[in-house]
């Protein structure tokens, strides 16, 4: 019963969140809608919702097995997952291993430059402001999170990076960079939430450096659907 969709609570660019009969759970529906550059570029990536739902579930299950607490409860349908109810912190946590995108531009690094150590960045989740880059001082000054929350975000993000990078390397994929969001449960714990997918990560083929992520959409490289399918195929060897 609890899996039946209740009221729609929130519609974002790529997902819709619904209430369920269980006050501790939400249902997340993954859409095919794609946006880039703070919503300026819009499109549809057909089959994306289903792939991102499955890919995210796959990563959340892997992370749970490795001791990371996530909001993931279970897959409900090809495009829907049941998650723990959390209040999302207004901070996007980005981890980078290789220079790309905004970091390459900001620091004048060639895309593909391996960083000497992972870089952790915070962005203020605010569409009107275009999600500006912030640091711990801004977070404290704006009261976006406590020092205890910040310690969890940094520790968990770096652990997640180590787990995912190692796992993806066995699938001949490089984890270039990715974005995480965390949420507070009704019990007050801060846990990993949102999604982990080709929409929110840069994945490059380890051998050819081919981009297998949303950059194919952002940069009009073609083969967008095929890239998302390829990620799923590498994670599962084609099995469901
Ligand atoms: N990212 C994201 N949502 C955002 C901004 C970035 O998921 O609103 C991800 C993006 O897919 C990449 C990483 O965070 O894996 C770093 O993105 P970057 O700052 O380079 O920005 P971009 O070049 O994508 O605008």
Coordinates of N, CA, C and O in Angstrom, one line a residue, residues 2 20-26 71 73 82-86 185-187:
X2 N 1.9 1.2 0.8 CA 2.7 2.4 1.0 C 3.3 2.9 -0.3 O 3.7 4.0 -0.5
X20 N 3.9 9.2 0.5 CA 3.4 7.9 0.5 C 2.5 7.7 1.7 O 2.5 8.6 2.6
X21 N 1.9 6.5 1.9 CA 1.1 6.3 3.1 C 2.0 6.2 4.3 O 1.5 6.4 5.4
X22 N 3.3 5.9 4.2 CA 4.2 5.9 5.3 C 4.8 7.3 5.5 O 5.5 7.8 4.6
X23 N 4.6 7.9 6.6 CA 5.1 9.3 6.8 C 6.6 9.4 6.8 O 7.2 10.4 6.7
X24 N 7.3 8.2 6.9 CA 8.8 8.2 6.9 C 9.3 8.0 5.5 O 10.5 8.0 5.3
X25 N 8.4 7.8 4.5 CA 8.9 7.5 3.2 C 8.4 8.5 2.1 O 7.2 8.9 2.2
X26 N 9.2 8.8 1.1 CA 8.8 9.5 -0.1 C 8.9 8.5 -1.3 O 9.7 7.6 -1.2
X71 N 19.4 7.5 1.5 CA 18.0 7.6 1.7 C 17.3 6.5 0.9 O 16.1 6.3 1.1
X73 N 15.5 3.2 -0.2 CA 14.8 2.1 0.5 C 14.7 0.9 -0.5 O 15.2 -0.2 -0.3
X82 N 11.5 4.2 -3.7 CA 11.1 4.6 -2.4 C 12.3 5.0 -1.6 O 13.3 4.4 -1.6
X83 N 12.2 6.2 -0.9 CA 13.3 6.7 -0.2 C 12.9 7.1 1.2 O 11.7 7.3 1.5
X84 N 13.9 7.3 2.1 CA 13.6 7.8 3.4 C 13.3 9.3 3.3 O 13.9 10.0 2.5
X85 N 12.3 9.7 4.1 CA 12.0 11.2 4.1 C 13.1 11.9 4.7 O 13.6 11.6 5.8
X86 N 13.6 12.9 3.9 CA 14.7 13.8 4.5 C 14.4 15.2 4.1 O 13.6 15.4 3.1
X185 N 17.3 13.4 8.3 CA 16.1 12.5 8.5 C 15.3 13.1 9.7 O 15.7 14.0 10.4
X186 N 14.1 12.5 9.9 CA 13.3 13.0 11.0 C 14.0 12.7 12.3 O 13.7 13.4 13.3
X187 N 14.9 11.8 12.3 CA 15.7 11.5 13.5 C 16.9 12.4 13.7 O 17.6 12.3 14.7

